[in-house]
Amino acid sequence: MDEHHATSPTEMFRRRNALDVRGSDDRRLRRDVDSGTLIKPWRGVYRAAPESSSADAAYLTRVLAACEVAEIDKVVSHHSAAAIHQLPVLHPDHTNVHFTVNRPAGGHRRGHVLHPARLTSDDVVFVNGIAVTSLARTAADIARTGNVVQAVCIFDSALRAGATADELRDAVVRNRGRVGNAVARAALPHANRLSESIAESFSRALIIGFDDIPTPTVQHELFTPSGLFVARVDLYWAEEGMVGEVDGRAKYTADLAPGEDPGDRVWDEKRREDTIRDLDETVVRWGWQECMHPEQLHALLRRGLERARRRRR
């Protein structure tokens, strides 16, 4: 079991601490929750209300709050472990907090799910003192609960976060015989650490399922005829001469420097695309909308490949 530091615990306190140390009473706690000064992410656990909170952040707060009162034999797992590891998940389940327990049976209990399983030492790490399933085990468990597209996405996320292909394979093998593990086995050969975002993984996983769309190269580098580097593109169909670029809002807004305008990034991207087209490459772009409607992505790619093939004749 290793100690990791993927996230920091929030400033939480339990009801009994508020009553014994902070000098509060139940009436004051209820008043502070009603006024929005405090939030109560879990039974008997409080924290100061954050200024703003995304759905992912709110769920992580719930998970960490549940850990405050969890029995010692519970290991945070599945989508809850992904939240602690900060692994992007396609269609995450934020309904419940998930734990794995070394018991004969599990079940649903007031907002959390207990998964019965025997975990090995390789399956568990500690994140700020919290027992959590490892990156590989977390990915293998989530991969069993959805479809192949979701499984490819979580495997990609785990690889980007530092898991190795061997660790993923071993975790899937240890899940042999468990419900849904056939999905994980089918997805694992398609995992690729080079996909740089959940949107890229989503796109590539869908493309794998399109029988009439060739499999593209991931993060391909393009050069001029004289050998000068031009760009690294998300997806590339070499035989057809087509570039696929996955656009997401984060592409233009993430990690902006002070004073940097997202519009500048859009302009830079346009100039980059013009340079790629100068190499006689066909460029096709899409975003989350097309991924959520696979028939749209499929039609877009078919049209793009037809244009690319005509240009190469």
PDB file of C-alpha atoms in Angstrom, residues 75-82 98-100 132-133 138:
ATOM      1  CA  VAL A  75     -11.958   1.215   1.300  1.00  0.00           C
ATOM      2  CA  VAL A  76     -13.196   4.019  -0.955  1.00  0.00           C
ATOM      3  CA  SER A  77     -13.745   2.541  -4.408  1.00  0.00           C
ATOM      4  CA  HIS A  78     -15.396   2.814  -7.816  1.00  0.00           C
ATOM      5  CA  HIS A  79     -16.603   6.327  -8.751  1.00  0.00           C
ATOM      6  CA  SER A  80     -15.797   7.651  -5.275  1.00  0.00           C
ATOM      7  CA  ALA A  81     -12.177   6.545  -5.604  1.00  0.00           C
ATOM      8  CA  ALA A  82     -12.081   8.189  -9.036  1.00  0.00           C
ATOM      9  CA  HIS A  98     -18.894   3.696  -2.898  1.00  0.00           C
ATOM     10  CA  PHE A  99     -16.839   1.526  -0.548  1.00  0.00           C
ATOM     11  CA  THR A 100     -15.355  -1.943  -0.972  1.00  0.00           C
ATOM     12  CA  VAL A 132      -8.650   4.164  -1.510  1.00  0.00           C
ATOM     13  CA  THR A 133      -8.498   1.603  -4.285  1.00  0.00           C
ATOM     14  CA  THR A 138     -10.459   1.896  -9.513  1.00  0.00           C
TER      15      THR A 138
END
